[in-house]
PDB file of C-alpha atoms in Angstrom:
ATOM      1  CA  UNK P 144      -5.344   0.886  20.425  1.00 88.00           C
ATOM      2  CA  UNK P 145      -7.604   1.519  17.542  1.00 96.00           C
ATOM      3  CA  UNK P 146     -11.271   2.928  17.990  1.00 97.00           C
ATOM      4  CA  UNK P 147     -14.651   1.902  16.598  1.00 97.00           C
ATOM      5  CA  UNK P 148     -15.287   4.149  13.486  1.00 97.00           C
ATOM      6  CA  UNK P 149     -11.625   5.081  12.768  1.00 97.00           C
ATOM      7  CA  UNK P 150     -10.057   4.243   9.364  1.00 96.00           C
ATOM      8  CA  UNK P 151      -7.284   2.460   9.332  1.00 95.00           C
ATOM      9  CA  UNK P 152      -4.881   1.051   6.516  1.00 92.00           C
ATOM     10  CA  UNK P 153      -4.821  -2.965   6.643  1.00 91.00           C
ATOM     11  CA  UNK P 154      -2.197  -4.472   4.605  1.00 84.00           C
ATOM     12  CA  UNK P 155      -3.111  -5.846   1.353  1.00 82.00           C
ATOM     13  CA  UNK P 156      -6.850  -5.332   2.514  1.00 88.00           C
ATOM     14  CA  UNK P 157      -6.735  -1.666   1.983  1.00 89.00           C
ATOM     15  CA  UNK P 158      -9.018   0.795   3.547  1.00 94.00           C
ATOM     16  CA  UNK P 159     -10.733  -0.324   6.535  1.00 95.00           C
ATOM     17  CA  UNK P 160     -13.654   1.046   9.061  1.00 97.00           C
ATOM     18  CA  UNK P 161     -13.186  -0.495  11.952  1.00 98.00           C
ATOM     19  CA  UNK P 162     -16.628  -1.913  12.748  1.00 97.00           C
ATOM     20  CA  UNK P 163     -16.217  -3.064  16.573  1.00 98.00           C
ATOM     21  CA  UNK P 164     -13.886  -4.469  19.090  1.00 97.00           C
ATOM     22  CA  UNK P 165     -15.286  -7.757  20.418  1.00 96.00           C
ATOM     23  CA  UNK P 166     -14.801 -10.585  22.232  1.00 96.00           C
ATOM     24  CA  UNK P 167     -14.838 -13.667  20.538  1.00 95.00           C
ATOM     25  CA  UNK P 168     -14.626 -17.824  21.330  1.00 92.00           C
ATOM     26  CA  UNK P 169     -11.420 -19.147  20.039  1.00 88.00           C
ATOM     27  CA  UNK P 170     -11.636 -22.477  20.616  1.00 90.00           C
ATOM     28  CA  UNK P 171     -13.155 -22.231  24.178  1.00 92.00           C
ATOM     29  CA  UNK P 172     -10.993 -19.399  25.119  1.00 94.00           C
ATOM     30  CA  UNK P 173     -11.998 -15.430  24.749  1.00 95.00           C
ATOM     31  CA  UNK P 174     -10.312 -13.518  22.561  1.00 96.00           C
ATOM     32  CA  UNK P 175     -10.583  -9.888  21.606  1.00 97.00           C
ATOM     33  CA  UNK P 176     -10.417  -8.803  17.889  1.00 97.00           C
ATOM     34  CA  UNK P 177     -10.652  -5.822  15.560  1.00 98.00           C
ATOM     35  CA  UNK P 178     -13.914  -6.044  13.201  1.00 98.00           C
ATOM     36  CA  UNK P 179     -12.558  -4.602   9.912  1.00 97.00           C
ATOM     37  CA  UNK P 180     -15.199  -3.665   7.225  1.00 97.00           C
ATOM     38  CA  UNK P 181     -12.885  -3.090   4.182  1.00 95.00           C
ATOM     39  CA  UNK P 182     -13.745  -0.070   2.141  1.00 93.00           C
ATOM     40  CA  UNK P 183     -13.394  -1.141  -1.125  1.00 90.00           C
ATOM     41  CA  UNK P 184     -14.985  -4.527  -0.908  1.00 90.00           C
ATOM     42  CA  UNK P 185     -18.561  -4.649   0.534  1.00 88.00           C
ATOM     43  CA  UNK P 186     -19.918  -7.326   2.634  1.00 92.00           C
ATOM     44  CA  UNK P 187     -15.770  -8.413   3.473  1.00 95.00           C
ATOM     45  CA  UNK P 188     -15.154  -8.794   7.004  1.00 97.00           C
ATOM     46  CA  UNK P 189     -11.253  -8.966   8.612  1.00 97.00           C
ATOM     47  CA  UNK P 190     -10.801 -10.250  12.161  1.00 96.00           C
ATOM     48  CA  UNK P 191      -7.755  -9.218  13.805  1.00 97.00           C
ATOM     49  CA  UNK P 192      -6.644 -10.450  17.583  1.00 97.00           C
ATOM     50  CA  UNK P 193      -6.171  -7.525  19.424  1.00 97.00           C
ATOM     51  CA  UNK P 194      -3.121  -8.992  21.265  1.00 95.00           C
ATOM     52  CA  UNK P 195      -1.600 -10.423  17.895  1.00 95.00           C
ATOM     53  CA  UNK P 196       1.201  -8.155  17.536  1.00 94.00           C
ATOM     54  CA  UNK P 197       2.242  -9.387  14.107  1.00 91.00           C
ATOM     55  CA  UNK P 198      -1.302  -8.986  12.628  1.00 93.00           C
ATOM     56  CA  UNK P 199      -2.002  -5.486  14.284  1.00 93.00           C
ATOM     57  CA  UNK P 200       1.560  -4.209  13.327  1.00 90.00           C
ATOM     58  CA  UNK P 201       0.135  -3.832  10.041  1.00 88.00           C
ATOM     59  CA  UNK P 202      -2.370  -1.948  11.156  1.00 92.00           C
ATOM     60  CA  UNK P 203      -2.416   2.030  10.693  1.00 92.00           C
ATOM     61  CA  UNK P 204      -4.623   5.231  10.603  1.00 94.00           C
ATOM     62  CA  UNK P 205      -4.720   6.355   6.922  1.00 94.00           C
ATOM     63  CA  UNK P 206      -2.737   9.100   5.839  1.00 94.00           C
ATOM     64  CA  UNK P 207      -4.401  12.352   5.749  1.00 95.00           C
ATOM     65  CA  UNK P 208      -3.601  14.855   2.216  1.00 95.00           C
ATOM     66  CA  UNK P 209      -0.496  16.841   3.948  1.00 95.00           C
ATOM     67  CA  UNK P 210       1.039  13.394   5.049  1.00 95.00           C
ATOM     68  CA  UNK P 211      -0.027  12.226   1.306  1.00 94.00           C
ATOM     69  CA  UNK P 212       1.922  15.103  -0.363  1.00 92.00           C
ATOM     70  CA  UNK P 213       4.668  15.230   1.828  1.00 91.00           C
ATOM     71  CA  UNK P 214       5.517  11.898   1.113  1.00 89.00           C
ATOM     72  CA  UNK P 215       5.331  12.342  -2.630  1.00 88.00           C
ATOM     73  CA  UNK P 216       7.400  15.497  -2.488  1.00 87.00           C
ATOM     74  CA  UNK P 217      10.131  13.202  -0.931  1.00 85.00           C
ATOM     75  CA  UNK P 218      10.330  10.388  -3.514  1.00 81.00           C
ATOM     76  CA  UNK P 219      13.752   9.907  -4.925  1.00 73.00           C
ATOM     77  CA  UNK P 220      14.267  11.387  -8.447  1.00 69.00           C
ATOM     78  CA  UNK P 221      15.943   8.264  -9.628  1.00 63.00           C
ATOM     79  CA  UNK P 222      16.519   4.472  -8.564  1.00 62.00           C
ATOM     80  CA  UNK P 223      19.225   3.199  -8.256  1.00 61.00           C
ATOM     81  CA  UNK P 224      19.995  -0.724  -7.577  1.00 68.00           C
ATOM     82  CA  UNK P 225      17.833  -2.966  -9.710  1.00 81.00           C
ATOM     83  CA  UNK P 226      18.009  -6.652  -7.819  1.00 87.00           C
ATOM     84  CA  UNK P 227      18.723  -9.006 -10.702  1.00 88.00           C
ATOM     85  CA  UNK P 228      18.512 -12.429  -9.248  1.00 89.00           C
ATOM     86  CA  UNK P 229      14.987 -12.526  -9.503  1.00 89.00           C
ATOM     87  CA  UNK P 230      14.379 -15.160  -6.186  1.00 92.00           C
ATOM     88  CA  UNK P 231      15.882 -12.224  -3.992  1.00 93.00           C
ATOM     89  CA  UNK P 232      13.822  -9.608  -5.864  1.00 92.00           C
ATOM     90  CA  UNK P 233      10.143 -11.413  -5.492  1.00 92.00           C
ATOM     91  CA  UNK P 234      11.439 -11.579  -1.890  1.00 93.00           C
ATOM     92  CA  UNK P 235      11.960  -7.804  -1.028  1.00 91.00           C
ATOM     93  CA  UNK P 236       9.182  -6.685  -2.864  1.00 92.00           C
ATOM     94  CA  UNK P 237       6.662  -9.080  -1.124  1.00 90.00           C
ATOM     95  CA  UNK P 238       8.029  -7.978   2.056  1.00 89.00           C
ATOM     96  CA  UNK P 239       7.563  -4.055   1.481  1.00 88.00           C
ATOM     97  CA  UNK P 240       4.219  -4.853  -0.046  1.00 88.00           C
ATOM     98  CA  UNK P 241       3.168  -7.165   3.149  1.00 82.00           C
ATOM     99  CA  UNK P 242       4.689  -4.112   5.900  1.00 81.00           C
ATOM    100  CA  UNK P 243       2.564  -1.695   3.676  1.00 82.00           C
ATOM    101  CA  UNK P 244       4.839   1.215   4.046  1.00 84.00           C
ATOM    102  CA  UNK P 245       2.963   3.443   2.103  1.00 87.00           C
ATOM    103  CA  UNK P 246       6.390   5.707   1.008  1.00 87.00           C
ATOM    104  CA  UNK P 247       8.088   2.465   0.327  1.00 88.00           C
ATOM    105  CA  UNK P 248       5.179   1.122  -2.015  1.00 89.00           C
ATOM    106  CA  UNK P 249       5.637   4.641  -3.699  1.00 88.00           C
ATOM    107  CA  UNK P 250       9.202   3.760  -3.952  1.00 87.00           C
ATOM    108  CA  UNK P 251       8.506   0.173  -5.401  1.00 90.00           C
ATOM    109  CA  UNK P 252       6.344   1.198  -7.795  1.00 89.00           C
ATOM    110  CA  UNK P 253       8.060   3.964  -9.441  1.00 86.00           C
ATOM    111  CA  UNK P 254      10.865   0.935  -9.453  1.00 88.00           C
ATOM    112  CA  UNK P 255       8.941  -0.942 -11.431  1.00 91.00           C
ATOM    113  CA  UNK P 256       7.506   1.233 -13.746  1.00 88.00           C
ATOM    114  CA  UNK P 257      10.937   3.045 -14.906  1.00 87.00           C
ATOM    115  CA  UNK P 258      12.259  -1.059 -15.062  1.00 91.00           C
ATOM    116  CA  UNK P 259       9.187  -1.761 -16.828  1.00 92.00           C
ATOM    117  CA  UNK P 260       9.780   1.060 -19.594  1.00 91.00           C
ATOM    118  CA  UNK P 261      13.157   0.029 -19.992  1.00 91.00           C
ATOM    119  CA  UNK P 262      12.556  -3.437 -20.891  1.00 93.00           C
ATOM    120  CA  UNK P 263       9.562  -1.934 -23.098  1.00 95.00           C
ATOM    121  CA  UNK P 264      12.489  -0.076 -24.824  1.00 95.00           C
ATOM    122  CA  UNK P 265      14.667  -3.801 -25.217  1.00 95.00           C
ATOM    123  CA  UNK P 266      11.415  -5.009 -27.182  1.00 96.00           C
ATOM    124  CA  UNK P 267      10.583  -6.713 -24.051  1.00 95.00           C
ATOM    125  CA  UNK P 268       8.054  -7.201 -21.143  1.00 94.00           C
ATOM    126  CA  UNK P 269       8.287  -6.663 -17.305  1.00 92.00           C
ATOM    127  CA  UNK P 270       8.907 -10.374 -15.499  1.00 92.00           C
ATOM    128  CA  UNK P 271       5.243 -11.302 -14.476  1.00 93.00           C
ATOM    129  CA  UNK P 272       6.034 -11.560 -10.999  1.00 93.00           C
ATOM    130  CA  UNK P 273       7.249  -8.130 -11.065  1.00 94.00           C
ATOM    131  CA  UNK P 274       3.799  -7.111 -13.119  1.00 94.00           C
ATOM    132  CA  UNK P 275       2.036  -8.795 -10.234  1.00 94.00           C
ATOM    133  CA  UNK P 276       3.667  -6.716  -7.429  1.00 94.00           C
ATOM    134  CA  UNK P 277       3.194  -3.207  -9.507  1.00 93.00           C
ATOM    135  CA  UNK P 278      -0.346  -4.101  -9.722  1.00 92.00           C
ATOM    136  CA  UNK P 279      -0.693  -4.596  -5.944  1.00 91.00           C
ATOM    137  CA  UNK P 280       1.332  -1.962  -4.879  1.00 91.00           C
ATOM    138  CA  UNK P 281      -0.748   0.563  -7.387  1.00 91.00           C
ATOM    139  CA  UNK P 282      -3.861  -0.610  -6.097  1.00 90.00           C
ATOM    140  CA  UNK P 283      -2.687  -0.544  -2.387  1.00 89.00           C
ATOM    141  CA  UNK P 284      -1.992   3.336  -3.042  1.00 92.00           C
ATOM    142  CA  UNK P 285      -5.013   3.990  -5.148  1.00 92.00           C
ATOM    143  CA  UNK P 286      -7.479   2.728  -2.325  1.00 91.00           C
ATOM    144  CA  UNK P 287      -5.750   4.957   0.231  1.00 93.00           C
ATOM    145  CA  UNK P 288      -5.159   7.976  -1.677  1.00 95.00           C
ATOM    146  CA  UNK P 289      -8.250   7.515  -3.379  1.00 95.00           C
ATOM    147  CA  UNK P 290     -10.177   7.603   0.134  1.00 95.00           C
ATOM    148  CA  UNK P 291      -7.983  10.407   1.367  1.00 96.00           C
ATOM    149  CA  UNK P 292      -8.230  12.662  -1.338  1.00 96.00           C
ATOM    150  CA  UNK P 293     -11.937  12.219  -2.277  1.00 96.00           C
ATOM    151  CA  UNK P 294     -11.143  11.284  -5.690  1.00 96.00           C
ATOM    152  CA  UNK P 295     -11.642   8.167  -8.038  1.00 94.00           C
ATOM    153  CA  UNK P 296      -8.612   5.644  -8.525  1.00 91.00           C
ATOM    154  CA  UNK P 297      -8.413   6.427 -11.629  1.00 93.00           C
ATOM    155  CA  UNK P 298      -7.702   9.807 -10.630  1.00 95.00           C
ATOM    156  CA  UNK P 299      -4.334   8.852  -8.472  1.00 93.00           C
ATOM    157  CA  UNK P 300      -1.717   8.502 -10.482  1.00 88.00           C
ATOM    158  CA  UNK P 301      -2.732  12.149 -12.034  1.00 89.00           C
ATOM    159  CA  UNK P 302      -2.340  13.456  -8.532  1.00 92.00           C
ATOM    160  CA  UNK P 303       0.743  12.029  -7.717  1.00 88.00           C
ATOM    161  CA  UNK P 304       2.688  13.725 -11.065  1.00 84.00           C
ATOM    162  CA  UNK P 305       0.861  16.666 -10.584  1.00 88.00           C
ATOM    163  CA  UNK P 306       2.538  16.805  -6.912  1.00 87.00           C
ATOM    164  CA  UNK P 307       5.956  15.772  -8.444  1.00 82.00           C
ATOM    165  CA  UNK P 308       5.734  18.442 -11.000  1.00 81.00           C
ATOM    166  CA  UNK P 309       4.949  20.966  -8.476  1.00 82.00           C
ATOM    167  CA  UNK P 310       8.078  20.337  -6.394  1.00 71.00           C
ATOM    168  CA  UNK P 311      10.092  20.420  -9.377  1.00 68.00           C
ATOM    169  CA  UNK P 312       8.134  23.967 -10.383  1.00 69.00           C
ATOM    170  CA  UNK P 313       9.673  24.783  -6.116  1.00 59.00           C
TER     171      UNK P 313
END
């Protein structure tokens, strides 16, 4: 159970404060939700049933910085395992971006971004739909590690090489 005040990671929704836990009238019956106040988007509201498993499974406390840098000193090197058919590929992505597995989105989008410079390097551009998903993913990180950290999106990516070039420095 969450707590007034705590900040929690929402799904595509980012950073959240949540507000209150309240009852509301569903349709003539009570129900209790979570009040999310998003972070990043002023005057947004998010109602989540308390009892709604599925919605409050993607629900989590951010990260704090050692979590954060742990998790970026674990990231692969290398990917292996492009998905070609690109039906099956839209597919897995949107799932790891909906579960919000923040080491997963990590995953995805250094996936997309060493696909992305290859096709560059074809004379080519990254499938939209895959351009779509690395920009959600990114911003999904940025917001959280952004927060975290106490430093401007912008700022994130920086972070995360300077992290990866320190392990490799180890």
């Amino acid at each position: 159970m969450f707590q007034v005040d705590e900040m929690v990671l929402y799904g595509t929704n980012g950073v959240c404060r949540v507000a209150a836990i309240e009852d509301r009238d569903c349709g003539g019956k009570m129900v209790t939700y979570y009040i999310l106040k998003p972070f990043y988007r002023a005057g947004s509201t998010v109602f989540v049933p308390v009892k709604n498993e599925k919605l409050t499974s993607r629900m989590r406390p951010v990260l704090t910085k050692d979590e954060i840098d742990s998790m970026i000193r674990t990231i692969p090197k290398e990917y292996s395992g492009w998905v070609e058919d690109e039906k099956m590929r839209k597919e897995k992505f949107k799932d790891i971006v909906g579960r919000a597995d923040t080491f997963e989105l990590i995953q995805l989008i250094k996936r997309l971004i060493e696909q992305k410079r290859s096709v560059i390097a074809r004379g080519k551009k990254l499938h939209i739909g895959d351009e779509r998903i690395l920009q959600e993913a990114e911003k999904m990180i940025c917001d959280e590690f952004s927060y975290v950290l106490g430093i401007s999106k912008e700022e994130v990516p920086d972070y995360i090489k300077k992290v990866m070039r320190e392990k490799a420095e180890v």
